[in-house]
C-alpha cells in the first residue's frame, strides 16, 4: 500500500469513527449504534434471562441494562485450546447528568441542576452548544417500566461564562467552577410570566418521547456537546470530537470484530464494552461486575464444555484493555515523563505501570508488540510521571476477576476528559489494524 492510499484509507476510517461518535451522544446510544452494526452483520441477540444454545461459527451479542455490551464470535477451534481473544473498552465519558428534581428557578430564569459524572474538565463545558441524551422510564401497566431513548439534537442548555469584566483574573487564576452552585445549565427565561406550577422540563421530555408528563417515572440524561466531529491540522491529520475517550477504542474493536467475521477466523473473539468506567466500574454492568464472567462461562458451558475446560479456556485467553493514552503536548513539558513521550500519529500506546494501575506485564506487552509488528504499524510505550498519581482503567480488574492475561493499550490523545478531545487520524487506522491481527494471529 502506498503512503497516499494508506492515508486515504485512514481518513475513511477516521470519518467512520467521527460518524459513530456523532450518532452516539450517550453510553446508551453508543450501545444502540453498536447493536445496529451487529444486527446488520447478522449477529444474534442473546438475553441473560433466557436459556442459551450456542453454535460454533456463529456470532452473538448480549446487552446488559442498555449501556454495556458484549459481542462475540465462536470459531471452529476448540476453545479450551485457543481461549478467547478479548478486546475490552468503555462506553461512558465524563460530563454532567441531569438531577432528578431538575428545574431550578432563579427569578425569571429556569436552570437545570446537574451532577458531575466522573472527572470532566469542567471549564471546557462553558459556552458550548449543549443538549441532552439518555433514557427515561415510563409507567406501564406492569411492574417493569417501558424504557425510551432521549436524544435532543438541537442545542437545549448552556453554561455561559462570566464576562471578563466581572472575572478579571480568569486568565491568571484559571476558570474555577463550584460544582454545586455554578454548574446549573441555563434552560429558559420565564419573561415575567407568573410562576407556573408546571414542570416545563418534564413537559418538554414528554413531548419528545410522546407520552404524558405524569408517566415519566425516572431518567438518566447526559449533557452532550452537539458540535459534530471534525478534521483539523495542516494536512487534516487530526480529529476532534467529544467522547474520543473511549468511543474510539469501541469503534476500533467493533471494526476488528466485523473483519474477523468476514474472514471466518478459526479463533473465538470477544468485545466487551462496559459503562461506568469513569466512575469506578462498580455497578450491575461495569467492568468490575459479573457481566464478562457470566457471558464467557455461559458461552463455554452452552457448547458442552465443563468447568475444567472453562478454566483452561480462560488460561489460554488474552485480553487487550483499550483506553486512550496521554499524548505529548509540547507547551506543558513538565506534565510528562521526559523519557516516555507518546506522539500523535506515531502508533498505539502500550501503558505500563509498576503498581499495576495498568495491567500490562512483560508477557502481554510482547503479545501486543507482535500484533503491531505483524500489522506493520508503529507502537509506543507510555509511563506516567512517577511523582503524579496514575489513572487506571478496566484492565487490572478484568485481569484479577477472571485470571486473564491482559495488556493495557490505547491511542494517543490530547485533552482527555475535555468536552472536545483530539487525536490522530493515522493512529486510529493503526489501532484497527493491530486489533485485526490480534483477532486472527496464531498463539
Ligand atoms: Co477512558
PDB file of N, CA, C and O in Angstrom, residues 17 20-21 34 71 87-91 243-257 271-273 320-325 349 351 393-394 409-413 416 428 431-432 435 439:
ATOM      1  N   UNK A  17     -15.249   6.791  12.371  1.00  0.00           N
ATOM      2  CA  UNK A  17     -15.229   6.981  13.831  1.00  0.00           C
ATOM      3  C   UNK A  17     -16.018   8.237  14.229  1.00  0.00           C
ATOM      4  O   UNK A  17     -16.823   8.203  15.169  1.00  0.00           O
ATOM      5  N   UNK A  20     -19.642   7.618  13.992  1.00  0.00           N
ATOM      6  CA  UNK A  20     -20.061   6.738  15.093  1.00  0.00           C
ATOM      7  C   UNK A  20     -20.272   7.549  16.381  1.00  0.00           C
ATOM      8  O   UNK A  20     -21.283   7.395  17.078  1.00  0.00           O
ATOM      9  N   UNK A  21     -19.347   8.442  16.665  1.00  0.00           N
ATOM     10  CA  UNK A  21     -19.476   9.260  17.889  1.00  0.00           C
ATOM     11  C   UNK A  21     -20.666  10.222  17.766  1.00  0.00           C
ATOM     12  O   UNK A  21     -21.448  10.373  18.707  1.00  0.00           O
ATOM     13  N   UNK A  34     -23.773   0.365  18.201  1.00  0.00           N
ATOM     14  CA  UNK A  34     -23.053  -0.897  18.023  1.00  0.00           C
ATOM     15  C   UNK A  34     -24.036  -2.001  17.643  1.00  0.00           C
ATOM     16  O   UNK A  34     -23.794  -2.785  16.721  1.00  0.00           O
ATOM     17  N   UNK A  71     -20.090  -8.669  22.636  1.00  0.00           N
ATOM     18  CA  UNK A  71     -20.414  -9.395  21.408  1.00  0.00           C
ATOM     19  C   UNK A  71     -19.250 -10.307  21.061  1.00  0.00           C
ATOM     20  O   UNK A  71     -18.098  -9.992  21.340  1.00  0.00           O
ATOM     21  N   UNK A  87     -11.199  -7.990  23.423  1.00  0.00           N
ATOM     22  CA  UNK A  87     -10.891  -6.554  23.475  1.00  0.00           C
ATOM     23  C   UNK A  87     -11.902  -5.907  24.414  1.00  0.00           C
ATOM     24  O   UNK A  87     -13.117  -6.074  24.239  1.00  0.00           O
ATOM     25  N   UNK A  88     -11.397  -5.216  25.427  1.00  0.00           N
ATOM     26  CA  UNK A  88     -12.271  -4.537  26.390  1.00  0.00           C
ATOM     27  C   UNK A  88     -12.162  -3.029  26.209  1.00  0.00           C
ATOM     28  O   UNK A  88     -11.106  -2.516  25.828  1.00  0.00           O
ATOM     29  N   UNK A  89     -13.260  -2.328  26.469  1.00  0.00           N
ATOM     30  CA  UNK A  89     -13.239  -0.859  26.398  1.00  0.00           C
ATOM     31  C   UNK A  89     -14.422  -0.340  27.212  1.00  0.00           C
ATOM     32  O   UNK A  89     -15.158  -1.130  27.804  1.00  0.00           O
ATOM     33  N   UNK A  90     -14.598   0.995  27.245  1.00  0.00           N
ATOM     34  CA  UNK A  90     -15.761   1.514  27.973  1.00  0.00           C
ATOM     35  C   UNK A  90     -16.591   2.447  27.105  1.00  0.00           C
ATOM     36  O   UNK A  90     -16.084   3.104  26.196  1.00  0.00           O
ATOM     37  N   UNK A  91     -17.895   2.453  27.401  1.00  0.00           N
ATOM     38  CA  UNK A  91     -18.851   3.204  26.582  1.00  0.00           C
ATOM     39  C   UNK A  91     -19.159   4.589  27.159  1.00  0.00           C
ATOM     40  O   UNK A  91     -19.785   5.405  26.484  1.00  0.00           O
ATOM     41  N   UNK A 243     -16.003  12.572  23.546  1.00  0.00           N
ATOM     42  CA  UNK A 243     -16.052  11.120  23.805  1.00  0.00           C
ATOM     43  C   UNK A 243     -15.043  10.256  23.057  1.00  0.00           C
ATOM     44  O   UNK A 243     -15.259   9.046  22.906  1.00  0.00           O
ATOM     45  N   UNK A 244     -13.969  10.873  22.513  1.00  0.00           N
ATOM     46  CA  UNK A 244     -12.945  10.020  21.881  1.00  0.00           C
ATOM     47  C   UNK A 244     -12.472   8.995  22.912  1.00  0.00           C
ATOM     48  O   UNK A 244     -12.230   7.831  22.587  1.00  0.00           O
ATOM     49  N   UNK A 245     -12.332   9.447  24.178  1.00  0.00           N
ATOM     50  CA  UNK A 245     -12.160   8.548  25.318  1.00  0.00           C
ATOM     51  C   UNK A 245     -13.570   8.130  25.756  1.00  0.00           C
ATOM     52  O   UNK A 245     -14.272   8.910  26.362  1.00  0.00           O
ATOM     53  N   UNK A 246     -14.123   6.955  25.411  1.00  0.00           N
ATOM     54  CA  UNK A 246     -13.332   5.890  24.869  1.00  0.00           C
ATOM     55  C   UNK A 246     -14.055   5.261  23.675  1.00  0.00           C
ATOM     56  O   UNK A 246     -13.858   4.112  23.352  1.00  0.00           O
ATOM     57  N   UNK A 247     -14.907   6.078  23.012  1.00  0.00           N
ATOM     58  CA  UNK A 247     -15.636   5.509  21.877  1.00  0.00           C
ATOM     59  C   UNK A 247     -14.697   5.190  20.726  1.00  0.00           C
ATOM     60  O   UNK A 247     -15.006   4.340  19.880  1.00  0.00           O
ATOM     61  N   UNK A 248     -13.509   5.827  20.690  1.00  0.00           N
ATOM     62  CA  UNK A 248     -12.542   5.489  19.640  1.00  0.00           C
ATOM     63  C   UNK A 248     -12.111   4.023  19.779  1.00  0.00           C
ATOM     64  O   UNK A 248     -12.017   3.294  18.790  1.00  0.00           O
ATOM     65  N   UNK A 249     -11.878   3.584  21.017  1.00  0.00           N
ATOM     66  CA  UNK A 249     -11.474   2.183  21.229  1.00  0.00           C
ATOM     67  C   UNK A 249     -12.628   1.240  20.908  1.00  0.00           C
ATOM     68  O   UNK A 249     -12.416   0.154  20.347  1.00  0.00           O
ATOM     69  N   UNK A 250     -13.862   1.634  21.275  1.00  0.00           N
ATOM     70  CA  UNK A 250     -15.031   0.799  20.953  1.00  0.00           C
ATOM     71  C   UNK A 250     -15.142   0.634  19.441  1.00  0.00           C
ATOM     72  O   UNK A 250     -15.375  -0.467  18.934  1.00  0.00           O
ATOM     73  N   UNK A 251     -14.973   1.735  18.719  1.00  0.00           N
ATOM     74  CA  UNK A 251     -15.107   1.695  17.260  1.00  0.00           C
ATOM     75  C   UNK A 251     -14.041   0.787  16.636  1.00  0.00           C
ATOM     76  O   UNK A 251     -14.341  -0.015  15.736  1.00  0.00           O
ATOM     77  N   UNK A 252     -12.802   0.885  17.133  1.00  0.00           N
ATOM     78  CA  UNK A 252     -11.722   0.048  16.587  1.00  0.00           C
ATOM     79  C   UNK A 252     -11.991  -1.426  16.882  1.00  0.00           C
ATOM     80  O   UNK A 252     -11.764  -2.298  16.032  1.00  0.00           O
ATOM     81  N   UNK A 253     -12.503  -1.722  18.084  1.00  0.00           N
ATOM     82  CA  UNK A 253     -12.813  -3.111  18.445  1.00  0.00           C
ATOM     83  C   UNK A 253     -13.939  -3.668  17.590  1.00  0.00           C
ATOM     84  O   UNK A 253     -13.860  -4.795  17.090  1.00  0.00           O
ATOM     85  N   UNK A 254     -14.967  -2.856  17.396  1.00  0.00           N
ATOM     86  CA  UNK A 254     -16.107  -3.277  16.564  1.00  0.00           C
ATOM     87  C   UNK A 254     -15.645  -3.590  15.136  1.00  0.00           C
ATOM     88  O   UNK A 254     -16.005  -4.628  14.565  1.00  0.00           O
ATOM     89  N   UNK A 255     -14.806  -2.711  14.572  1.00  0.00           N
ATOM     90  CA  UNK A 255     -14.315  -2.939  13.204  1.00  0.00           C
ATOM     91  C   UNK A 255     -13.527  -4.234  13.120  1.00  0.00           C
ATOM     92  O   UNK A 255     -13.658  -4.984  12.145  1.00  0.00           O
ATOM     93  N   UNK A 256     -12.686  -4.485  14.133  1.00  0.00           N
ATOM     94  CA  UNK A 256     -11.873  -5.710  14.122  1.00  0.00           C
ATOM     95  C   UNK A 256     -12.777  -6.938  14.181  1.00  0.00           C
ATOM     96  O   UNK A 256     -12.520  -7.949  13.516  1.00  0.00           O
ATOM     97  N   UNK A 257     -13.842  -6.850  14.977  1.00  0.00           N
ATOM     98  CA  UNK A 257     -14.767  -7.987  15.091  1.00  0.00           C
ATOM     99  C   UNK A 257     -15.452  -8.252  13.749  1.00  0.00           C
ATOM    100  O   UNK A 257     -15.557  -9.401  13.303  1.00  0.00           O
ATOM    101  N   UNK A 271     -15.660  -8.872  22.138  1.00  0.00           N
ATOM    102  CA  UNK A 271     -15.524  -7.463  22.508  1.00  0.00           C
ATOM    103  C   UNK A 271     -16.421  -7.229  23.712  1.00  0.00           C
ATOM    104  O   UNK A 271     -17.604  -7.609  23.693  1.00  0.00           O
ATOM    105  N   UNK A 272     -15.867  -6.633  24.758  1.00  0.00           N
ATOM    106  CA  UNK A 272     -16.633  -6.369  25.981  1.00  0.00           C
ATOM    107  C   UNK A 272     -16.517  -4.879  26.296  1.00  0.00           C
ATOM    108  O   UNK A 272     -15.445  -4.408  26.673  1.00  0.00           O
ATOM    109  N   UNK A 273     -17.608  -4.158  26.104  1.00  0.00           N
ATOM    110  CA  UNK A 273     -17.602  -2.704  26.294  1.00  0.00           C
ATOM    111  C   UNK A 273     -18.531  -2.349  27.451  1.00  0.00           C
ATOM    112  O   UNK A 273     -19.742  -2.588  27.388  1.00  0.00           O
ATOM    113  N   UNK A 320      -6.994  -7.547  25.533  1.00  0.00           N
ATOM    114  CA  UNK A 320      -6.468  -6.196  25.292  1.00  0.00           C
ATOM    115  C   UNK A 320      -7.476  -5.234  25.896  1.00  0.00           C
ATOM    116  O   UNK A 320      -8.625  -5.164  25.458  1.00  0.00           O
ATOM    117  N   UNK A 321      -7.061  -4.526  26.931  1.00  0.00           N
ATOM    118  CA  UNK A 321      -7.909  -3.500  27.524  1.00  0.00           C
ATOM    119  C   UNK A 321      -7.549  -2.186  26.840  1.00  0.00           C
ATOM    120  O   UNK A 321      -6.422  -1.694  26.961  1.00  0.00           O
ATOM    121  N   UNK A 322      -8.502  -1.649  26.073  1.00  0.00           N
ATOM    122  CA  UNK A 322      -8.194  -0.485  25.231  1.00  0.00           C
ATOM    123  C   UNK A 322      -8.834   0.773  25.787  1.00  0.00           C
ATOM    124  O   UNK A 322     -10.049   0.831  25.969  1.00  0.00           O
ATOM    125  N   UNK A 323      -8.007   1.754  26.071  1.00  0.00           N
ATOM    126  CA  UNK A 323      -8.488   3.041  26.566  1.00  0.00           C
ATOM    127  C   UNK A 323      -7.456   4.075  26.118  1.00  0.00           C
ATOM    128  O   UNK A 323      -6.303   3.737  25.882  1.00  0.00           O
ATOM    129  N   UNK A 324      -7.865   5.327  26.002  1.00  0.00           N
ATOM    130  CA  UNK A 324      -6.978   6.298  25.378  1.00  0.00           C
ATOM    131  C   UNK A 324      -5.770   6.625  26.255  1.00  0.00           C
ATOM    132  O   UNK A 324      -5.777   6.413  27.466  1.00  0.00           O
ATOM    133  N   UNK A 325      -4.722   7.163  25.623  1.00  0.00           N
ATOM    134  CA  UNK A 325      -3.458   7.478  26.311  1.00  0.00           C
ATOM    135  C   UNK A 325      -3.143   8.969  26.146  1.00  0.00           C
ATOM    136  O   UNK A 325      -3.668   9.615  25.247  1.00  0.00           O
ATOM    137  N   UNK A 349      -0.390   2.930  21.865  1.00  0.00           N
ATOM    138  CA  UNK A 349       0.471   3.057  23.037  1.00  0.00           C
ATOM    139  C   UNK A 349       0.238   1.885  23.988  1.00  0.00           C
ATOM    140  O   UNK A 349      -0.906   1.545  24.289  1.00  0.00           O
ATOM    141  N   UNK A 351       0.515   0.847  27.743  1.00  0.00           N
ATOM    142  CA  UNK A 351       0.595   1.584  29.004  1.00  0.00           C
ATOM    143  C   UNK A 351       1.164   0.675  30.082  1.00  0.00           C
ATOM    144  O   UNK A 351       0.655  -0.425  30.298  1.00  0.00           O
ATOM    145  N   UNK A 393      -7.877   1.837  34.438  1.00  0.00           N
ATOM    146  CA  UNK A 393      -8.964   1.513  33.529  1.00  0.00           C
ATOM    147  C   UNK A 393      -9.464   0.104  33.840  1.00  0.00           C
ATOM    148  O   UNK A 393      -9.189  -0.419  34.922  1.00  0.00           O
ATOM    149  N   UNK A 394     -10.214  -0.498  32.914  1.00  0.00           N
ATOM    150  CA  UNK A 394     -10.838  -1.784  33.233  1.00  0.00           C
ATOM    151  C   UNK A 394      -9.860  -2.960  33.203  1.00  0.00           C
ATOM    152  O   UNK A 394     -10.194  -4.040  33.643  1.00  0.00           O
ATOM    153  N   UNK A 409      -3.678  -0.910  26.466  1.00  0.00           N
ATOM    154  CA  UNK A 409      -3.182  -0.122  25.339  1.00  0.00           C
ATOM    155  C   UNK A 409      -4.193   0.985  25.049  1.00  0.00           C
ATOM    156  O   UNK A 409      -5.287   0.997  25.609  1.00  0.00           O
ATOM    157  N   UNK A 410      -3.837   1.881  24.136  1.00  0.00           N
ATOM    158  CA  UNK A 410      -4.797   2.909  23.735  1.00  0.00           C
ATOM    159  C   UNK A 410      -4.115   3.923  22.851  1.00  0.00           C
ATOM    160  O   UNK A 410      -2.887   4.027  22.841  1.00  0.00           O
ATOM    161  N   UNK A 411      -4.906   4.665  22.112  1.00  0.00           N
ATOM    162  CA  UNK A 411      -4.310   5.637  21.204  1.00  0.00           C
ATOM    163  C   UNK A 411      -4.003   6.951  21.905  1.00  0.00           C
ATOM    164  O   UNK A 411      -4.694   7.342  22.840  1.00  0.00           O
ATOM    165  N   UNK A 412      -2.956   7.643  21.408  1.00  0.00           N
ATOM    166  CA  UNK A 412      -2.597   8.934  21.989  1.00  0.00           C
ATOM    167  C   UNK A 412      -3.695   9.962  21.738  1.00  0.00           C
ATOM    168  O   UNK A 412      -4.300   9.964  20.661  1.00  0.00           O
ATOM    169  N   UNK A 413      -3.954  10.801  22.718  1.00  0.00           N
ATOM    170  CA  UNK A 413      -4.925  11.878  22.514  1.00  0.00           C
ATOM    171  C   UNK A 413      -4.550  13.079  23.358  1.00  0.00           C
ATOM    172  O   UNK A 413      -3.835  12.965  24.353  1.00  0.00           O
ATOM    173  N   UNK A 416      -7.661  14.773  27.341  1.00  0.00           N
ATOM    174  CA  UNK A 416      -8.561  13.725  27.843  1.00  0.00           C
ATOM    175  C   UNK A 416      -9.534  14.330  28.866  1.00  0.00           C
ATOM    176  O   UNK A 416      -9.120  15.073  29.749  1.00  0.00           O
ATOM    177  N   UNK A 428      -5.764   5.900  14.598  1.00  0.00           N
ATOM    178  CA  UNK A 428      -6.988   5.093  14.629  1.00  0.00           C
ATOM    179  C   UNK A 428      -6.891   3.939  13.625  1.00  0.00           C
ATOM    180  O   UNK A 428      -7.242   2.797  13.938  1.00  0.00           O
ATOM    181  N   UNK A 431      -4.523   1.324  15.020  1.00  0.00           N
ATOM    182  CA  UNK A 431      -5.111   0.511  16.097  1.00  0.00           C
ATOM    183  C   UNK A 431      -6.062  -0.534  15.509  1.00  0.00           C
ATOM    184  O   UNK A 431      -6.073  -1.696  15.923  1.00  0.00           O
ATOM    185  N   UNK A 432      -6.858  -0.112  14.529  1.00  0.00           N
ATOM    186  CA  UNK A 432      -7.774  -1.057  13.887  1.00  0.00           C
ATOM    187  C   UNK A 432      -6.994  -2.227  13.289  1.00  0.00           C
ATOM    188  O   UNK A 432      -7.379  -3.396  13.426  1.00  0.00           O
ATOM    189  N   UNK A 435      -5.616  -4.537  16.040  1.00  0.00           N
ATOM    190  CA  UNK A 435      -6.716  -5.347  16.601  1.00  0.00           C
ATOM    191  C   UNK A 435      -7.090  -6.486  15.649  1.00  0.00           C
ATOM    192  O   UNK A 435      -7.382  -7.597  16.087  1.00  0.00           O
ATOM    193  N   UNK A 439      -6.990 -10.529  16.557  1.00  0.00           N
ATOM    194  CA  UNK A 439      -8.144 -11.426  16.434  1.00  0.00           C
ATOM    195  C   UNK A 439      -7.872 -12.615  15.513  1.00  0.00           C
ATOM    196  O   UNK A 439      -8.680 -13.540  15.452  1.00  0.00           O
TER     197      UNK A 439
END
